[in-house]
Coordinates of C-alpha atoms in Angstrom, one line a residue:
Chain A
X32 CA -32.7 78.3 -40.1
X33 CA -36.2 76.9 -41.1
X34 CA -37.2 73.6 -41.6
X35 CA -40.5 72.0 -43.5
X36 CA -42.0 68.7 -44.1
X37 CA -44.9 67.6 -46.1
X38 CA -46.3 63.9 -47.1
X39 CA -46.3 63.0 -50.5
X40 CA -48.5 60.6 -52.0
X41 CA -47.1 58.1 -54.6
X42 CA -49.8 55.4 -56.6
X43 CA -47.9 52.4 -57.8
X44 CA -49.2 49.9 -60.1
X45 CA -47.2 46.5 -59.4
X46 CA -43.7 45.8 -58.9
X47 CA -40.8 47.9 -60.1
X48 CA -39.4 51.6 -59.6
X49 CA -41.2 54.7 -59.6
X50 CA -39.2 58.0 -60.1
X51 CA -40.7 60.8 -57.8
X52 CA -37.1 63.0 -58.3
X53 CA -39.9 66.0 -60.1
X54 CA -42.5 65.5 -56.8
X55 CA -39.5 65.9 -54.1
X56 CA -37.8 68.9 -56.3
X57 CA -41.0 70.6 -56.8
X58 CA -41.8 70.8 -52.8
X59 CA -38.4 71.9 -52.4
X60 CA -37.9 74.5 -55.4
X61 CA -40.3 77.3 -53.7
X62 CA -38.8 77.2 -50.4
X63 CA -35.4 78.9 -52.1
X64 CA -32.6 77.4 -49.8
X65 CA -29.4 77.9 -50.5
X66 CA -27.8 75.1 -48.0
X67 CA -29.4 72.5 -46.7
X68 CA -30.5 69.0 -45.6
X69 CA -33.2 67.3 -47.3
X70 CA -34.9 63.2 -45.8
X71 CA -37.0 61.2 -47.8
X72 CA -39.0 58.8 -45.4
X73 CA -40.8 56.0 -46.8
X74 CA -44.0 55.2 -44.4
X75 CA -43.8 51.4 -45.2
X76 CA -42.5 48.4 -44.5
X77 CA -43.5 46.6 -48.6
X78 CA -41.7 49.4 -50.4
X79 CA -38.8 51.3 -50.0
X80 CA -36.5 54.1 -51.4
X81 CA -33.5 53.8 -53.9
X82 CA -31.1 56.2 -55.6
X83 CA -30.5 54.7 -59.1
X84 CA -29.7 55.7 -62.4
X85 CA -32.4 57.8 -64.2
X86 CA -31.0 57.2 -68.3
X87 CA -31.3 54.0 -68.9
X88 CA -35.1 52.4 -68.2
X89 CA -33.4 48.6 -68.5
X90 CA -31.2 49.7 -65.1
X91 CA -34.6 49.6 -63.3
X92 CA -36.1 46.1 -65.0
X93 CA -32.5 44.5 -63.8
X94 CA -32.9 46.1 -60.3
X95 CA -36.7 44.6 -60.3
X96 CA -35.8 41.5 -61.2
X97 CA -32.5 40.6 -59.7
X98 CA -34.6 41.8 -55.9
X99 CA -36.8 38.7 -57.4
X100 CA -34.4 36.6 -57.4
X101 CA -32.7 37.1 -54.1
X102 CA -35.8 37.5 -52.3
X103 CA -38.1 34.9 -53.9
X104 CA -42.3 35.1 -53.9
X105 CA -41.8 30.9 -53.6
X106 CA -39.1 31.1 -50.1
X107 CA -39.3 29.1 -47.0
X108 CA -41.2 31.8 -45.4
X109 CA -43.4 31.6 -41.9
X110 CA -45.3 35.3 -42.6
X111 CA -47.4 35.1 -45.4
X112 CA -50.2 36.1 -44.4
X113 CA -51.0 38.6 -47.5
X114 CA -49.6 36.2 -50.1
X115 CA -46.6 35.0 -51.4
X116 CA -45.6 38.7 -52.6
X117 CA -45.7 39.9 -48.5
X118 CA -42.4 38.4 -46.9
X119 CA -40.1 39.1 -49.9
X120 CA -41.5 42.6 -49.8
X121 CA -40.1 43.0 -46.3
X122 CA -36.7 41.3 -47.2
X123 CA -35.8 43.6 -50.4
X124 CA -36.8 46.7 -47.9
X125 CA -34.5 45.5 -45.5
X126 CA -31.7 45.0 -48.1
X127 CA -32.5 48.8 -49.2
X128 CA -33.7 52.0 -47.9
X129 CA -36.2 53.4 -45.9
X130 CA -34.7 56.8 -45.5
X131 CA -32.6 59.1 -48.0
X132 CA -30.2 61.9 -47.0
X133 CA -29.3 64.3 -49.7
X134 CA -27.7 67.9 -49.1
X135 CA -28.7 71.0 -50.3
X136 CA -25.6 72.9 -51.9
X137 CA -25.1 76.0 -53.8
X138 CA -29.3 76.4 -54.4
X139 CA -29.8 72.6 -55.5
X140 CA -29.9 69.3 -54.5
X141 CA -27.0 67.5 -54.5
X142 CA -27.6 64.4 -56.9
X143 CA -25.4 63.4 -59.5
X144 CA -25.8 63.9 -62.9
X145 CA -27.5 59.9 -63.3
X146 CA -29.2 59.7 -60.1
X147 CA -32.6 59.3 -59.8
X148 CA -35.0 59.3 -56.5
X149 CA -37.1 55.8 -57.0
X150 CA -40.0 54.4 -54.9
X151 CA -39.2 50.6 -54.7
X152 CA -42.7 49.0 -54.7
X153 CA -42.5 45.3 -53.9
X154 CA -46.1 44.0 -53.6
X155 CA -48.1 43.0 -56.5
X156 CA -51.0 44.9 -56.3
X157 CA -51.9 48.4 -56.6
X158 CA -51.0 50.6 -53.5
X159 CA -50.7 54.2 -52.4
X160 CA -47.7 54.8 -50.8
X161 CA -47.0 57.6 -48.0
X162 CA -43.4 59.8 -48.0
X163 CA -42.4 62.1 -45.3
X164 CA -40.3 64.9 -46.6
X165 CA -38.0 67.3 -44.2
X166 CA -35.8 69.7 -45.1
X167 CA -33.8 72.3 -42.8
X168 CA -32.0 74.6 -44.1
X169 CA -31.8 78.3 -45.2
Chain B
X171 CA -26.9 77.2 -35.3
X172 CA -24.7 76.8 -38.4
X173 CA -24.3 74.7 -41.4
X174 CA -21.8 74.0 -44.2
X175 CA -21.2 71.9 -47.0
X176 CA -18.2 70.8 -49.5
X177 CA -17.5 68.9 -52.2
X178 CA -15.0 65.6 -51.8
X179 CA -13.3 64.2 -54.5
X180 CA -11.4 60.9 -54.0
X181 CA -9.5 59.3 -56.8
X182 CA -10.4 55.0 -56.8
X183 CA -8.4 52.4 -58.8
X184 CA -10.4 49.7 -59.2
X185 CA -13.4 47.6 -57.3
X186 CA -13.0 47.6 -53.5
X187 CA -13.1 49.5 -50.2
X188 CA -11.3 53.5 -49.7
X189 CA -11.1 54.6 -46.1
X190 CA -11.8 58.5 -46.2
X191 CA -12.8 58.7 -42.7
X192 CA -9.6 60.8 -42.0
X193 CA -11.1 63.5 -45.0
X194 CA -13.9 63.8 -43.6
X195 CA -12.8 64.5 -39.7
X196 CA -9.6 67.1 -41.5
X197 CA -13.4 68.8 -42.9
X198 CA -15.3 69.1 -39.6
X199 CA -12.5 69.9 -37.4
X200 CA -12.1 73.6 -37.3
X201 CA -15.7 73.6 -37.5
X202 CA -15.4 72.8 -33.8
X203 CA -19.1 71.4 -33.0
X204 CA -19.9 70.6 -30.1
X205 CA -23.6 69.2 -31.2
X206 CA -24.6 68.1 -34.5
X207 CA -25.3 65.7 -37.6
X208 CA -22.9 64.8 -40.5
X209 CA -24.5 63.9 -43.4
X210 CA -22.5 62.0 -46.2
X211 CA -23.8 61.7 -50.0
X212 CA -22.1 59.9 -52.4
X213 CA -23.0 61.7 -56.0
X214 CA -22.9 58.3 -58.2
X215 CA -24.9 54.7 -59.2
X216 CA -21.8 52.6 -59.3
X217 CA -19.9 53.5 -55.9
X218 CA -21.8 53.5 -52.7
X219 CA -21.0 54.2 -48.7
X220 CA -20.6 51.6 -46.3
X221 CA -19.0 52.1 -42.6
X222 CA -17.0 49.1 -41.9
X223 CA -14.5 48.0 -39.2
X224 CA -11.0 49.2 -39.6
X225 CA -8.5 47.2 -37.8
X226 CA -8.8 43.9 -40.3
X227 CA -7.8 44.2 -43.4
X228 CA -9.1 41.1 -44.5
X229 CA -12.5 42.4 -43.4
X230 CA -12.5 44.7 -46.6
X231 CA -11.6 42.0 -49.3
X232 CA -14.4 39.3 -47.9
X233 CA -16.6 42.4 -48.4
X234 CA -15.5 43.3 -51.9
X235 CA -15.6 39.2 -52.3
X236 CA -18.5 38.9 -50.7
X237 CA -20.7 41.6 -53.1
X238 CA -18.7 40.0 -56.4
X239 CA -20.6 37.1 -55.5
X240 CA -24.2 37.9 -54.8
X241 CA -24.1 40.3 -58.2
X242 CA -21.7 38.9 -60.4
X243 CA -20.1 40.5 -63.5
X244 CA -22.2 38.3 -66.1
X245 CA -25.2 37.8 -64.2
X246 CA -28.6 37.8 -67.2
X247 CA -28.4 41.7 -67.1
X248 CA -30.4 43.5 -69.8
X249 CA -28.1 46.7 -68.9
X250 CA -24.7 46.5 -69.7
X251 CA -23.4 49.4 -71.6
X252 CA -20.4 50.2 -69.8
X253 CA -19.3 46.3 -70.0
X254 CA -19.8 43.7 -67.6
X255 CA -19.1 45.5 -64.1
X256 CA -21.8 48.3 -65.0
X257 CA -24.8 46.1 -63.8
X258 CA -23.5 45.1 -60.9
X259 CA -22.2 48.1 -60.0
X260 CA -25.6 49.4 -59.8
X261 CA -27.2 46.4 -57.6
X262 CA -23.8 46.8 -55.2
X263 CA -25.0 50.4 -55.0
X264 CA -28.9 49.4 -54.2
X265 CA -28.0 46.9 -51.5
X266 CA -25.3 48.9 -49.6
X267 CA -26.1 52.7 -48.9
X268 CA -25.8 56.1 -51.2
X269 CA -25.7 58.2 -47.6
X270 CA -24.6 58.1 -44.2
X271 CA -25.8 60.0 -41.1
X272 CA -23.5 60.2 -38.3
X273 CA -24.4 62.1 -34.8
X274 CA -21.7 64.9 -33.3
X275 CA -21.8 64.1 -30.0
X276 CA -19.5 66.0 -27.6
X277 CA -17.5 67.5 -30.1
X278 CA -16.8 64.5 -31.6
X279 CA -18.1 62.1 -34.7
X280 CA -20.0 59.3 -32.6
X281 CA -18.4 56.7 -34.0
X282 CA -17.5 53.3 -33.1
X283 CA -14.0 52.8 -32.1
X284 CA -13.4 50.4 -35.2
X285 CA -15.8 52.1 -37.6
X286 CA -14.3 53.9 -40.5
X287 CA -16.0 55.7 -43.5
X288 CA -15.6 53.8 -47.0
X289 CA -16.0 54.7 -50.9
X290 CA -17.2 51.1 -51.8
X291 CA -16.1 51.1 -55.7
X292 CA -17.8 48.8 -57.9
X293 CA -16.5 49.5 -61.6
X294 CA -13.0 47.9 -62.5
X295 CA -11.7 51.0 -63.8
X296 CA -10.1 54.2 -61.7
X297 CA -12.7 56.6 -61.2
X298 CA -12.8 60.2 -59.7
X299 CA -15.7 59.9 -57.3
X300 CA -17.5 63.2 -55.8
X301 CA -18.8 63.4 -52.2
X302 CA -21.0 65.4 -50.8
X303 CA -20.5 66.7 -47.1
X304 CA -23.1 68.3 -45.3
X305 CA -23.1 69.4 -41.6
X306 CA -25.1 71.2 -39.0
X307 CA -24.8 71.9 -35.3
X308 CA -23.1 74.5 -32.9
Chain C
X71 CA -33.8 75.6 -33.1
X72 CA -32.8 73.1 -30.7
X73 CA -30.6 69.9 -30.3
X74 CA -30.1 67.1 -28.4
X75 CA -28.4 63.7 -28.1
X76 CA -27.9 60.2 -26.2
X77 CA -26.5 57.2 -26.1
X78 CA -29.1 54.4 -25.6
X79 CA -27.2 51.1 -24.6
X80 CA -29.3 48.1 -25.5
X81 CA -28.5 44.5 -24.2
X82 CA -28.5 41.7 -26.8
X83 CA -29.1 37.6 -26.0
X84 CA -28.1 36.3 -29.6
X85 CA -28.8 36.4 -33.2
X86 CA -32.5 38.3 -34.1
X87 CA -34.1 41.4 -34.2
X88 CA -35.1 44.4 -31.2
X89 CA -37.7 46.3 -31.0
X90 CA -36.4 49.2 -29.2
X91 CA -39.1 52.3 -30.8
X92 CA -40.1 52.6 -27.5
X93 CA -36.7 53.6 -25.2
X94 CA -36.2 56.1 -28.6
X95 CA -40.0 57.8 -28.6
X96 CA -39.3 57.6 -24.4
X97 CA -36.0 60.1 -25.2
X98 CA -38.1 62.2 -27.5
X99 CA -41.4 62.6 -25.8
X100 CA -40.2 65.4 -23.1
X101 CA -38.7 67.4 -25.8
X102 CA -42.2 68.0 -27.2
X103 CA -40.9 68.7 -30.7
X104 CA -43.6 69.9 -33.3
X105 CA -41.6 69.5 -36.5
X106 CA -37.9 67.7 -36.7
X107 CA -35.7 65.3 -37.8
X108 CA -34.6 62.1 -35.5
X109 CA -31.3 60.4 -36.6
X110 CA -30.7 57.1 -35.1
X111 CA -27.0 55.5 -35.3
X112 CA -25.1 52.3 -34.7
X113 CA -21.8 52.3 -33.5
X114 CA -20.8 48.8 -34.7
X115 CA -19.9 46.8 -37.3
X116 CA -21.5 43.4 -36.4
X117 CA -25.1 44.6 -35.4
X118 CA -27.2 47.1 -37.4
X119 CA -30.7 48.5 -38.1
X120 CA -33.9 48.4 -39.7
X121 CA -37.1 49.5 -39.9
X122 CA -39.8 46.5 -40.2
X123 CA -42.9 45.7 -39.8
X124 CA -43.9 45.6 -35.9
X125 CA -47.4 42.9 -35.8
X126 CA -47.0 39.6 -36.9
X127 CA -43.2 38.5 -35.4
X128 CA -42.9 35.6 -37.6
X129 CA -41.8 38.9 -39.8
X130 CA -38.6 39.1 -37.5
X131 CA -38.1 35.3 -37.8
X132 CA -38.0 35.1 -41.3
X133 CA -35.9 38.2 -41.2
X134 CA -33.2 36.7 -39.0
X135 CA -33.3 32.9 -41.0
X136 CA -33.0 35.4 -44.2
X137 CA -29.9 37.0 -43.3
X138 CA -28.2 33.8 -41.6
X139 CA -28.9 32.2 -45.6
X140 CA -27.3 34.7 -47.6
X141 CA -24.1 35.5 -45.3
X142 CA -23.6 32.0 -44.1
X143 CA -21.7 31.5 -41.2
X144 CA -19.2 29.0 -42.8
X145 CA -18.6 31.2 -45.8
X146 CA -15.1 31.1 -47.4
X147 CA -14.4 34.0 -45.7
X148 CA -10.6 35.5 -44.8
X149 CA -11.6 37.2 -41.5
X150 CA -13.0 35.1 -38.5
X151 CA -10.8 36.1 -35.5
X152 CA -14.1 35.6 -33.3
X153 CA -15.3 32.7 -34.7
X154 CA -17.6 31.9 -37.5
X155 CA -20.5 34.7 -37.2
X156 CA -17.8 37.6 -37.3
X157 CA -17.3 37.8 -41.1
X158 CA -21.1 37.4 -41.6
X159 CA -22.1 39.5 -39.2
X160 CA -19.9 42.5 -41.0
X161 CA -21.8 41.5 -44.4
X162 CA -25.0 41.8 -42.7
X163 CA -24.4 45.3 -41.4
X164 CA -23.1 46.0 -45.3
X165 CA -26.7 45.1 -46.0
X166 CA -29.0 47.0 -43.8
X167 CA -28.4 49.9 -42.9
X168 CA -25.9 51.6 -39.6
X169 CA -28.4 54.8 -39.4
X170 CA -31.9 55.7 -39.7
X171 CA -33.4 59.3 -40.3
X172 CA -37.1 59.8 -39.2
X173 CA -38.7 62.8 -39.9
X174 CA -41.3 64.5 -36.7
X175 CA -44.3 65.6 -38.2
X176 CA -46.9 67.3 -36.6
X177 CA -45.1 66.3 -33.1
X178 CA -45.0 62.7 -33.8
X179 CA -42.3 60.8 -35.5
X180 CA -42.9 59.7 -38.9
X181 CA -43.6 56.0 -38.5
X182 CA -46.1 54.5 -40.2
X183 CA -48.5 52.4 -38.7
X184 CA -46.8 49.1 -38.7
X185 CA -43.3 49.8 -38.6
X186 CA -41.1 49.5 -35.4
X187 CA -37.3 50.8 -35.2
X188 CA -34.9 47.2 -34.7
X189 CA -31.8 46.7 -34.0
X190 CA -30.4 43.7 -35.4
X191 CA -27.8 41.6 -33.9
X192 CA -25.9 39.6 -35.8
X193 CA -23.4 37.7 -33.4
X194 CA -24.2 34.4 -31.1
X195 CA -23.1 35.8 -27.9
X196 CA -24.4 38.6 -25.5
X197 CA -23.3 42.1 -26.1
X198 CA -24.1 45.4 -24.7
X199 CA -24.7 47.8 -28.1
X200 CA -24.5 51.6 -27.9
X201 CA -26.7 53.4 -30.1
X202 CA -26.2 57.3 -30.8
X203 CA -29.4 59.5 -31.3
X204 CA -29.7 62.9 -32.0
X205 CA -32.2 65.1 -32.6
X206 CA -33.4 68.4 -34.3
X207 CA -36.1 70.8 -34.5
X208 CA -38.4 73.0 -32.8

């Protein structure tokens, strides 16, 4: 049994979903395990990891805005310090992931045939965002 | 240490909540681990995970109610080839979970005494789903 | 490769967030794991988790006045056998998230610098929760 991790470095420009499925399976595809346990971490508390469908680009532009309209930049917020773009980055990480669990089976990940591995970026500006990958396996 | 993985599939007729906690505990049983993690991975955008109580009933269909109501079937979606449930079924997906971790702790799943593993389906019509099972321990 | 697990039992005066990163680094530290993967899980249906941001604790405020907004406690709900914050507290824990996965990197756990491990507890009265962790690595 072995195990590895490395931190990948994602760039986001605004808002939205950012695809990283070709980063994550290009760490992997080297190590050559056959069963296993891969974790996606997300280092932040502004952004945050989704699974989502990877044909259609308007699934992603629904997802952005509908998170803008639960989680509104206008709310009756007390944190604000970093604009009105900082507490409703916190809520819409809370309402999705921090942390992804995928298996290894048979040589490959196991995503379905639609599923996508998205950074969630929920702040306005431009950021670089830190991921902590594991995998165990053999 | 040892690992192992399968390959669910679980037949769903329509939006709502499927118990498979008793699927997954036929799976690890002969396995007889003492110490380890289950790792639970749905394969599709339009079902998720959730682990909810099961002793109420009505617990499930508040749920299903609940999640009808915060991403409606004709909510201003740009995406909506598969008819009206496809959108939503996405945004149910994002805000409930696409994986589930759950400790082995004394040969045993840790959990809860009234938590049970669901298949939370979001599209109207009966779908085979496929879930991924993953576990290591000893 | 080793394992290890616990049951952590955290005490709980009401509605709101805690922090509790310290009694799980406390479990970990002895260990003196170089490279791993933590799994952190509830065993309830009316409290749950979340990883958020640990400075300003207006943050947790907002949080908890978030949650209370979106699953109201006099929903029209079907389930309320202990009174109006059970339902809501079962939709809030459909929202978050019942398990965390942090990798260790480097002998540390994979946190970044502003974000704490919560639990979140969604019911009125006191309760004693139980939260499973186990752990993996070398």
């Amino acid at each position: 049994m072995t195990q590895s991790t490395t931190i990948l470095e994602l760039t986001t420009r605004g808002k939205g979903l950012y695809d990283f499925t070709r980063e994550v399976a290009d760490w992997l595809r080297p190590q050559q395990l056959q069963t296993g346990l891969l974790t996606v971490f997300c280092r932040h508390t502004s952004a945050s990891l989704l699974i989502q469908e990877n044909a259609d680009p308007t699934v992603q532009i629904d997802i952005k805005n509908y998170f803008d309209q639960i989680a509104p930049d206008n709310g009756p917020y007390r944190h604000n310090d970093e604009g009105p773009d900082d507490m409703p980055a916190h809520l819409k990480t809370a309402l999705t992931a921090v942390n992804l669990s995928i298996p290894i089976v048979q040589g490959r990940l196991a995503l379905g045939t639609w599923q996508g591995i998205y950074l969630f970026e929920h702040r306005v500006r431009p950021h670089r965002r830190q991921i902590a990958l594991h995998v165990i396996g053999e």
